[in-house]
Short mmCIF file of N, CA, C and O in Angstrom, two decimals:
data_model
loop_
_atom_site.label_atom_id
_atom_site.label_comp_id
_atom_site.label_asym_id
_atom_site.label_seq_id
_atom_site.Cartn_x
_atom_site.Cartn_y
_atom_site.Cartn_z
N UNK A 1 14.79 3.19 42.21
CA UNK A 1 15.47 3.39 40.93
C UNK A 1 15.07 2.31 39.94
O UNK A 1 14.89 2.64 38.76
N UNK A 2 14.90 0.99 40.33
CA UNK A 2 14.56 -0.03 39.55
C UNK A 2 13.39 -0.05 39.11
O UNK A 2 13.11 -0.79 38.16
N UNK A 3 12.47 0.72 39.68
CA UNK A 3 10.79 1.19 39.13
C UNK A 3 11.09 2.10 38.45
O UNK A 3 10.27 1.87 37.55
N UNK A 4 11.75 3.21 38.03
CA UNK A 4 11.91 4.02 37.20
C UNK A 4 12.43 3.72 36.11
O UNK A 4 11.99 4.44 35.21
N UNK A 5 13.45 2.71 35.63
CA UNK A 5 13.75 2.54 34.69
C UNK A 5 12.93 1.23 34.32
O UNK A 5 13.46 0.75 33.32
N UNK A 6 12.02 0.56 34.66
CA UNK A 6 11.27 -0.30 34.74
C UNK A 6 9.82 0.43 33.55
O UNK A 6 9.13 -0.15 32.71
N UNK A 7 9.83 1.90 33.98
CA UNK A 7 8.41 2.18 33.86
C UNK A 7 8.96 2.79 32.70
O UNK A 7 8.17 2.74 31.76
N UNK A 8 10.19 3.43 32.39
CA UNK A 8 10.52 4.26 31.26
C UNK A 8 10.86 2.89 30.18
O UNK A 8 10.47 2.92 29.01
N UNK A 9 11.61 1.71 30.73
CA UNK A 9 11.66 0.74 29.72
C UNK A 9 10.22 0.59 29.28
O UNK A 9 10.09 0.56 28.06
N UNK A 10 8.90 0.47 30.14
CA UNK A 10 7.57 -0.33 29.46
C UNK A 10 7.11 0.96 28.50
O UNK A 10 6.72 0.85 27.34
N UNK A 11 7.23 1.97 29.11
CA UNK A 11 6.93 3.70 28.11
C UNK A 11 7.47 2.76 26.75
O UNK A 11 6.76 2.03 26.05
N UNK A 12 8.82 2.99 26.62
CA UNK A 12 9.59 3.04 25.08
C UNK A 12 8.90 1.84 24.56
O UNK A 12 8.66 2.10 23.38
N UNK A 13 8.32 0.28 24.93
CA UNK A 13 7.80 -0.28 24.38
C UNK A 13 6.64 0.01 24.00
O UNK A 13 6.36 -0.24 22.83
N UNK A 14 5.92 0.44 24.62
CA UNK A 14 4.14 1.07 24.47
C UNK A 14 4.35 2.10 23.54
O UNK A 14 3.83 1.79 22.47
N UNK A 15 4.79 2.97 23.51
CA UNK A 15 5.28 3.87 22.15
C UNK A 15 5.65 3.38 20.89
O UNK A 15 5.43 4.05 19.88
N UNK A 16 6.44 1.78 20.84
CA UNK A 16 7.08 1.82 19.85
C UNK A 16 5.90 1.04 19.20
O UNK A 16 5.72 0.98 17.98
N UNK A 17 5.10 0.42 20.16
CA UNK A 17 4.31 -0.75 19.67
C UNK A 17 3.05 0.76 19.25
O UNK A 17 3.31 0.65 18.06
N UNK A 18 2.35 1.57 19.27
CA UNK A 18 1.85 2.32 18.94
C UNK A 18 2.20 3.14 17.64
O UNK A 18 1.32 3.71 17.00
N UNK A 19 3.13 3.15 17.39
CA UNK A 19 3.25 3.19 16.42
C UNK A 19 3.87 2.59 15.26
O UNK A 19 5.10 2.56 15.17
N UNK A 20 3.08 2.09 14.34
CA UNK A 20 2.70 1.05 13.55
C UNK A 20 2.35 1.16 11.98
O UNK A 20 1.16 1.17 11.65
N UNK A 21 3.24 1.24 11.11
CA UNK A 21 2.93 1.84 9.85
C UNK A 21 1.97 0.77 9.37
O UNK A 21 1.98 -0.43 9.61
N UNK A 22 1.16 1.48 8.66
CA UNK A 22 -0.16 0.60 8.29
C UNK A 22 -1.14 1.59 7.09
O UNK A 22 -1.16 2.82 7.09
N UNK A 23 -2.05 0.53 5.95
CA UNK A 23 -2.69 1.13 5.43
C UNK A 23 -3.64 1.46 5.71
O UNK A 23 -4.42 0.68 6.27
N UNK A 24 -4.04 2.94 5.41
CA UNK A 24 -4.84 3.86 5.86
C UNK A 24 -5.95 3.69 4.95
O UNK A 24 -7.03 3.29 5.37
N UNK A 25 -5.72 4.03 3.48
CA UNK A 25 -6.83 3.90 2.59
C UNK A 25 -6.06 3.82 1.09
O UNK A 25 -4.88 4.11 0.89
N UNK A 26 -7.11 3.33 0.01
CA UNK A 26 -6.22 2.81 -1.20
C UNK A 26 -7.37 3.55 -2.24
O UNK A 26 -8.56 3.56 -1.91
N UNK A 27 -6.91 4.16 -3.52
CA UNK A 27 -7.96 4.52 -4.62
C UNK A 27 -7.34 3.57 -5.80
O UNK A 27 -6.16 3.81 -6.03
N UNK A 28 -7.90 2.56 -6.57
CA UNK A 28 -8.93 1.79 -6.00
C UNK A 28 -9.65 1.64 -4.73
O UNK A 28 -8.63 1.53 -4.04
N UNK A 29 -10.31 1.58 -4.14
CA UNK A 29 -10.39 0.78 -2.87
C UNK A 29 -10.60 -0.74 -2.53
O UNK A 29 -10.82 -1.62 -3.37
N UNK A 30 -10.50 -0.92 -1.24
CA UNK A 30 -10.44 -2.60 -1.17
C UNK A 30 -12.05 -3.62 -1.68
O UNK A 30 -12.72 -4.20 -0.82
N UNK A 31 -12.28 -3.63 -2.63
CA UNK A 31 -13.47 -4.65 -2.94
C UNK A 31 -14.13 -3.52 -3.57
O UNK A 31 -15.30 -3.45 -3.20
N UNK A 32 -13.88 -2.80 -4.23
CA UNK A 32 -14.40 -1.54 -5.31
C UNK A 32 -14.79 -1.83 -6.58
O UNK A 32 -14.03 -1.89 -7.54
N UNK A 33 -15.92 -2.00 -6.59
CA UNK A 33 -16.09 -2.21 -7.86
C UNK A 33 -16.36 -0.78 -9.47
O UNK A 33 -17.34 -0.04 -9.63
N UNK A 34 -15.19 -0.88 -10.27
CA UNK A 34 -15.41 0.35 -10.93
C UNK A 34 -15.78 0.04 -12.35
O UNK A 34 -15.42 -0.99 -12.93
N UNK A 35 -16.52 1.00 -12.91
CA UNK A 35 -17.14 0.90 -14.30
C UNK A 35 -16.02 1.00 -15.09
O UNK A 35 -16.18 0.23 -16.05
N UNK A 36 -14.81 1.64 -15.17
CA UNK A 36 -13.77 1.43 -15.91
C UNK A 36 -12.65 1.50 -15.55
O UNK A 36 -12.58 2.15 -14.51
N UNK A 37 -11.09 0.92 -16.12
CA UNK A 37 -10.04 0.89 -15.65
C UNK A 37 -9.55 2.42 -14.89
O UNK A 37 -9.40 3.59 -15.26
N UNK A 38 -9.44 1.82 -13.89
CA UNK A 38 -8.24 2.96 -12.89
C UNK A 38 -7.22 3.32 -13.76
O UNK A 38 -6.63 2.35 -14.25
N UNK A 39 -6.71 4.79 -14.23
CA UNK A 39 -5.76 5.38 -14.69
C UNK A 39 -4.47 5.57 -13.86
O UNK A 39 -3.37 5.85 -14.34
N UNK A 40 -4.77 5.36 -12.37
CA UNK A 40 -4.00 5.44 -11.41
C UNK A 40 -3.88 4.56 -9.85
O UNK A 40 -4.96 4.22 -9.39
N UNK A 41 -3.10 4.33 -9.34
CA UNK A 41 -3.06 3.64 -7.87
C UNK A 41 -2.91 4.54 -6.81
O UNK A 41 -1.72 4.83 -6.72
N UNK A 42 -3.80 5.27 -5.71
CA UNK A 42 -3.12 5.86 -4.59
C UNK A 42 -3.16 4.83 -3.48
O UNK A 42 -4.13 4.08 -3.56
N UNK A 43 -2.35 4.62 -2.48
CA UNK A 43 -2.33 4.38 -1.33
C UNK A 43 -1.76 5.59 -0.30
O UNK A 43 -0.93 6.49 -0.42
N UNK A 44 -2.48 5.23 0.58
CA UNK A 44 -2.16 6.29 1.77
C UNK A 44 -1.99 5.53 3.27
O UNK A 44 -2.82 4.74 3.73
N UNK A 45 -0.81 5.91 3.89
CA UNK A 45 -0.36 5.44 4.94
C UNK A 45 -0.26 6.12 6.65
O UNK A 45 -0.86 7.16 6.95
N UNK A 46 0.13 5.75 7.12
CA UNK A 46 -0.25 5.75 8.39
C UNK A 46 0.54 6.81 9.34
O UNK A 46 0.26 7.53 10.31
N UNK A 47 1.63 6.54 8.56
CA UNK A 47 2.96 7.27 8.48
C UNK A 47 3.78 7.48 7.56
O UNK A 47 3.54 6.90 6.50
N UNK A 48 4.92 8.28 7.62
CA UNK A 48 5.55 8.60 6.40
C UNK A 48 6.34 7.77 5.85
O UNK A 48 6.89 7.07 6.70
N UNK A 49 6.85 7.35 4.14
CA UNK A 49 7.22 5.85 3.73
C UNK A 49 8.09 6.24 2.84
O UNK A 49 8.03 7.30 2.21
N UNK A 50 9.10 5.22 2.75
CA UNK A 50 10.43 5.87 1.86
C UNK A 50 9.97 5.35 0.29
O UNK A 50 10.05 4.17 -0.06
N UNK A 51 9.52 6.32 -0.48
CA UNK A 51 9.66 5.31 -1.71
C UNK A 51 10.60 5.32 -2.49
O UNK A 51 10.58 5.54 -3.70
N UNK A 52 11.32 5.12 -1.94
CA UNK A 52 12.87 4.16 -2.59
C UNK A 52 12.53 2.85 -2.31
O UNK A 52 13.49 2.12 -2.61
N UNK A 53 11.64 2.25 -1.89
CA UNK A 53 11.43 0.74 -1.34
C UNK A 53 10.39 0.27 -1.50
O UNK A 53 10.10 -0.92 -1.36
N UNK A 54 9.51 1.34 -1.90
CA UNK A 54 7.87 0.87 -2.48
C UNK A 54 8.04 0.65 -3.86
O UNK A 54 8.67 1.04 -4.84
N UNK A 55 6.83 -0.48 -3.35
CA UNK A 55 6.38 -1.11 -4.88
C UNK A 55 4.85 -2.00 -5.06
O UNK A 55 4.36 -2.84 -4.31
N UNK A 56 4.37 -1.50 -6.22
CA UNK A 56 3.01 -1.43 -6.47
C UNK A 56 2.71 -2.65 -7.84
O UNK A 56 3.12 -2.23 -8.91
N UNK A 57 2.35 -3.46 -7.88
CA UNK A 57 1.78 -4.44 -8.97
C UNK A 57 0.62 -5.04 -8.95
O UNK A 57 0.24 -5.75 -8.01
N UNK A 58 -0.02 -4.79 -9.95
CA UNK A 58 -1.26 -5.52 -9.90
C UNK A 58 -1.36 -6.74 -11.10
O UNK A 58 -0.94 -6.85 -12.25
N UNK A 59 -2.08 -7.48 -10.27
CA UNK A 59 -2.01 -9.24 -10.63
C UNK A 59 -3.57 -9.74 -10.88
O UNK A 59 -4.62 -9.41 -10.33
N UNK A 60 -3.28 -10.67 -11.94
CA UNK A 60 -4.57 -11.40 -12.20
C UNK A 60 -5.02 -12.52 -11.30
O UNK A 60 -4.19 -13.34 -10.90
N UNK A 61 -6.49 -12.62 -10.92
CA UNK A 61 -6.54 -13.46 -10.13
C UNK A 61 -5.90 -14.73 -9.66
O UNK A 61 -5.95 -15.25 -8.54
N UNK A 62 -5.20 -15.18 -10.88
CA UNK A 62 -4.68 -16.42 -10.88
C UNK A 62 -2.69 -15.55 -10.58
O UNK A 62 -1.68 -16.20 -10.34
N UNK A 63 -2.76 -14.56 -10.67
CA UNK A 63 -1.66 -14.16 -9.61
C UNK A 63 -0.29 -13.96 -10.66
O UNK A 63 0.91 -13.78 -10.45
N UNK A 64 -1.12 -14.08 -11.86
CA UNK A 64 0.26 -13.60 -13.00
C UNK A 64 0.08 -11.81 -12.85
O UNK A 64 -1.00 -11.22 -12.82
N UNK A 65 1.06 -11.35 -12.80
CA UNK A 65 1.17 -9.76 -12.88
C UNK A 65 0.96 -9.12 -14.12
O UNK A 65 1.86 -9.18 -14.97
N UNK A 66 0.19 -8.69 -14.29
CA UNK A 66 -0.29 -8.05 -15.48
C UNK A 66 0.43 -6.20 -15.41
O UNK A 66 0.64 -5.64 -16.49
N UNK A 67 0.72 -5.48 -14.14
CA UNK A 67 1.21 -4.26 -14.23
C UNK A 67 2.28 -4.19 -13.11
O UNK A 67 1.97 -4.35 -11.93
N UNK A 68 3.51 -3.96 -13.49
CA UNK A 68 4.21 -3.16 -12.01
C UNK A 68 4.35 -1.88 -13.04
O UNK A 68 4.59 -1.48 -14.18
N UNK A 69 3.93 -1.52 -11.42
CA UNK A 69 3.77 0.10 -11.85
C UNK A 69 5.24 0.81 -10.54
O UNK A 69 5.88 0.26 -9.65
N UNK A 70 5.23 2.30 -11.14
CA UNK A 70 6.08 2.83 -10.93
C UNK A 70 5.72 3.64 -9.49
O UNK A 70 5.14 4.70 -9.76
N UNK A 71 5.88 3.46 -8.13
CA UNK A 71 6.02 3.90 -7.26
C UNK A 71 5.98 5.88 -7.10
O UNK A 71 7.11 6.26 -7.41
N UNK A 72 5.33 6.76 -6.84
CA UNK A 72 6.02 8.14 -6.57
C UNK A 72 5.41 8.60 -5.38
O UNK A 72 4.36 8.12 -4.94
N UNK A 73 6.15 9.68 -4.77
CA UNK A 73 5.69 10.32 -3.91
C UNK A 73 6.28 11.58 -3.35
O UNK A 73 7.47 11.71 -3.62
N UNK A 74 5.77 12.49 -2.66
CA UNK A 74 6.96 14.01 -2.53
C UNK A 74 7.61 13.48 -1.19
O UNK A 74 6.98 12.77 -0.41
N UNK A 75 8.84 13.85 -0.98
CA UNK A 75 9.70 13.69 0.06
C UNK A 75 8.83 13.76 1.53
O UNK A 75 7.84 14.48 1.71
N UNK A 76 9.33 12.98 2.37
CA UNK A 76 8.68 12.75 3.64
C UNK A 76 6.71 12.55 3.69
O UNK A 76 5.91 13.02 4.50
N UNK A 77 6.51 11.84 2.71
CA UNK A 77 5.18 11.89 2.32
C UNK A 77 3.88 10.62 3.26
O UNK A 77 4.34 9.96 4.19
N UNK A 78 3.24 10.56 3.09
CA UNK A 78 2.46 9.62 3.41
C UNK A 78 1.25 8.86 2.78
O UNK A 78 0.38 8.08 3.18
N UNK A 79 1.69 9.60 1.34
CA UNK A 79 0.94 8.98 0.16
C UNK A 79 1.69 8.29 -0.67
O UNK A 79 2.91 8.49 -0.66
N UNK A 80 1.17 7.44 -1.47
CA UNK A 80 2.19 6.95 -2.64
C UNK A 80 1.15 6.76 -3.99
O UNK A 80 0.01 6.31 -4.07
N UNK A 81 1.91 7.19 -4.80
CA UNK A 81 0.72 6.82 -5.92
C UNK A 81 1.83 6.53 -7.19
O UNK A 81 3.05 6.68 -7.28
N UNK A 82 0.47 5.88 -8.40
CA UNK A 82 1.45 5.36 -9.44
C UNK A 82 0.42 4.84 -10.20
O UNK A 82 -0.54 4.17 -9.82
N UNK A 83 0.80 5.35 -11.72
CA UNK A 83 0.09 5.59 -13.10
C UNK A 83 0.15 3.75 -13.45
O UNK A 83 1.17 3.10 -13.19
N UNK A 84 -0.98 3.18 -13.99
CA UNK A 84 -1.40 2.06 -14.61
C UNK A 84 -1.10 2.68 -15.85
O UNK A 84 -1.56 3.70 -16.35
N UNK A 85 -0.05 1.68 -16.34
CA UNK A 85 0.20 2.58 -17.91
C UNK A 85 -0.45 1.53 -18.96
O UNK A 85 -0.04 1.63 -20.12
N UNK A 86 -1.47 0.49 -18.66
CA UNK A 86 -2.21 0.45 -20.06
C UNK A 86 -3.63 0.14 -19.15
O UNK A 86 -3.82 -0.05 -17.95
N UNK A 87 -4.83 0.18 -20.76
CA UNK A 87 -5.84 0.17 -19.48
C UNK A 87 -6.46 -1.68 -19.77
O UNK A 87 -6.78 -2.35 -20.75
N UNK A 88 -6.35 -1.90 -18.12
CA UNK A 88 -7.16 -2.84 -17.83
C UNK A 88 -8.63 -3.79 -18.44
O UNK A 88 -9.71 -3.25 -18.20
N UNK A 89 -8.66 -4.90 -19.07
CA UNK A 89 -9.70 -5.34 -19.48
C UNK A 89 -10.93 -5.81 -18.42
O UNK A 89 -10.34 -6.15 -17.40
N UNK A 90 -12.23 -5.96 -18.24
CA UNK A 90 -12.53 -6.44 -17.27
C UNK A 90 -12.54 -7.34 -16.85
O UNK A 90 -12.62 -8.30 -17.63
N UNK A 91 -12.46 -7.59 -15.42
CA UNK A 91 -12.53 -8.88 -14.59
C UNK A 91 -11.79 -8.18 -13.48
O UNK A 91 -11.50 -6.98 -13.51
N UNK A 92 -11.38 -9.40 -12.04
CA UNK A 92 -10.90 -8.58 -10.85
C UNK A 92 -9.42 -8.75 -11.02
O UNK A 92 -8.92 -9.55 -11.82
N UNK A 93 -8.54 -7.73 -10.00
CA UNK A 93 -7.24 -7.90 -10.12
C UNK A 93 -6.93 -7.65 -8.35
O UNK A 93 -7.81 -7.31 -7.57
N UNK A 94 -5.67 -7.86 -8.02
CA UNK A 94 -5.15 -7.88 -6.81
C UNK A 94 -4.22 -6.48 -6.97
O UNK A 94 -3.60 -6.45 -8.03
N UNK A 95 -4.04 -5.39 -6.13
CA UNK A 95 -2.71 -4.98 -6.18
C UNK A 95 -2.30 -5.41 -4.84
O UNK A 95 -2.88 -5.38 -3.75
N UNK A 96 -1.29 -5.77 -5.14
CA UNK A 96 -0.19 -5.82 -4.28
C UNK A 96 0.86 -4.61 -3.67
O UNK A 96 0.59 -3.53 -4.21
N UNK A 97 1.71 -4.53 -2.91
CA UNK A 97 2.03 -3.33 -2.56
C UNK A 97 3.27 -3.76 -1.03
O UNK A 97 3.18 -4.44 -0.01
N UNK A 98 4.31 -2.91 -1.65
CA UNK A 98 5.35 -3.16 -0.53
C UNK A 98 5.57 -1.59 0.05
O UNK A 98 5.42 -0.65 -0.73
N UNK A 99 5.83 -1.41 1.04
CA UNK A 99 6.80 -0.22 1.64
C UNK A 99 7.32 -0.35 2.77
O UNK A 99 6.94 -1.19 3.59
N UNK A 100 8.28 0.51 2.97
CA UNK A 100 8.74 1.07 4.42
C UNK A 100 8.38 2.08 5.33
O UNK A 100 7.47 2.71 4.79
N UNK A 101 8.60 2.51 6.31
CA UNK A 101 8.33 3.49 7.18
C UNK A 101 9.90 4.01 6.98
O UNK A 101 10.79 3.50 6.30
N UNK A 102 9.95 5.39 7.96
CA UNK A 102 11.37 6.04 8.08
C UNK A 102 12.19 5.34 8.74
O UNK A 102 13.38 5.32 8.43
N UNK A 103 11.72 4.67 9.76
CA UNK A 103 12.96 3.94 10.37
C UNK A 103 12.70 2.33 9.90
O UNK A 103 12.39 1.46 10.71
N UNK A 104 12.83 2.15 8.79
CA UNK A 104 13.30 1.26 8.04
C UNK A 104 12.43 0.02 8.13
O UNK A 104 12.67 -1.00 7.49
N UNK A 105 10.94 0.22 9.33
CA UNK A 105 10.57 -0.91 9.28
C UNK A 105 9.44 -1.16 7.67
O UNK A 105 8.97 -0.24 7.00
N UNK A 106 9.27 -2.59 7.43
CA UNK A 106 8.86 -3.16 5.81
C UNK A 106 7.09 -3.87 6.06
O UNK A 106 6.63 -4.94 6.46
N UNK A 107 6.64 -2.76 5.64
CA UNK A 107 5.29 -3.92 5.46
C UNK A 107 4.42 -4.41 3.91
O UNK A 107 4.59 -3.81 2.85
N UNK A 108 4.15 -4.75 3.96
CA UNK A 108 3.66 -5.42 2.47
C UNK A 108 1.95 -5.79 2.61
O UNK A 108 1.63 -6.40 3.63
N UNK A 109 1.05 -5.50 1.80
CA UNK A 109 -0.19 -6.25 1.80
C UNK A 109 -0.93 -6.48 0.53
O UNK A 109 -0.16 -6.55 -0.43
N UNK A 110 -1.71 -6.57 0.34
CA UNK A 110 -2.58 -6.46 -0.80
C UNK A 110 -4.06 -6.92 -0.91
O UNK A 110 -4.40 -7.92 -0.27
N UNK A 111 -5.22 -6.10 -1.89
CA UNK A 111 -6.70 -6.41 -1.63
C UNK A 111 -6.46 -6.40 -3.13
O UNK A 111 -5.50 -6.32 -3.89
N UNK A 112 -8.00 -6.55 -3.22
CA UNK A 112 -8.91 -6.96 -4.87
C UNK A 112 -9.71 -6.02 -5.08
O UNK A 112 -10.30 -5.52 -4.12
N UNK A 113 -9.87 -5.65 -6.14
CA UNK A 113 -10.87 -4.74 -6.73
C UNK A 113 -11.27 -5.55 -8.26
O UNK A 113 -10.69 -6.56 -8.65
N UNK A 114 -12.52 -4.76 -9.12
CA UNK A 114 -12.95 -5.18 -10.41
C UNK A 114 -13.31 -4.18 -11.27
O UNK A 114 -13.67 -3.02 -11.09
N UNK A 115 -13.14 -4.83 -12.21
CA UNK A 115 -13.54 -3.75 -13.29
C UNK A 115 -14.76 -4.45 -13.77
O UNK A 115 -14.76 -5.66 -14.02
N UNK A 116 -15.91 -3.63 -13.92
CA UNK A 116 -17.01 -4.29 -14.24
C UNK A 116 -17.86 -2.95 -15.13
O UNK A 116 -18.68 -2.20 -14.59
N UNK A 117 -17.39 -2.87 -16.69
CA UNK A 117 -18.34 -1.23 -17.35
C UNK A 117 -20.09 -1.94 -17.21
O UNK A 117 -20.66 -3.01 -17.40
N UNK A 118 -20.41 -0.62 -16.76
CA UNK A 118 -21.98 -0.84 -17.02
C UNK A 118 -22.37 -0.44 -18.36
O UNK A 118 -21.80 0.41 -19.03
N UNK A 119 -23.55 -1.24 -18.76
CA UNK A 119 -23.53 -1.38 -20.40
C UNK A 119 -24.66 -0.46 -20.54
O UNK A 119 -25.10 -0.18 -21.66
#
């Protein structure tokens, strides 16, 4: 009996540790260099994310925030996206980026991209 609940306790850990909300992919992308300002932010996740708790800002290198932008997404989703409402001058910026998963766990990260128009 003590091996059985032994092996179903290590199961529920190996499951829980498997799954792991995490970023999948970002438009921008991470180290993207684009000819003109992004009109928009997608991120896409790993799993599904409450955005009641996401949040998206992008910052100047030196880490002053130049945009928080407005979080959206359709119910039980695994995308999140959100409109840059002025456009960007060139040079690089950071977005930053918070969310949750459904069961409430919080992860946060952020990469760099640039704006660089070809002349």
């Amino acid at each position: 009996m003590r091996r059985s609940v032994l092996a179903v306790g290590a199961a529920v850990v190996l499951s829980a540790a498997a799954f792991h909300l995490s970023l999948v992919s970002a438009i921008p992308g991470k180290g993207e260099t684009l000819a003109s300002a992004p009109s928009m932010v997608t991120l896409t996740f790993s799993a599904t994310v409450d955005v009641r708790v996401s949040a998206i800002s992008i910052l100047a290198p030196d880490s002053t925030e130049v945009a928080k932008l407005v979080p959206r997404a359709a119910a039980k989703s695994t995308v999140v996206e959100a409109d840059v409402p002025r456009r960007l001058p060139s040079g690089r910026y950071i977005v930053r980026w918070r969310t949750a998963a459904a069961d409430g766990h919080v992860i946060r990260g952020s990469y760099g991209f640039t704006i660089n128009p070809v002349e």
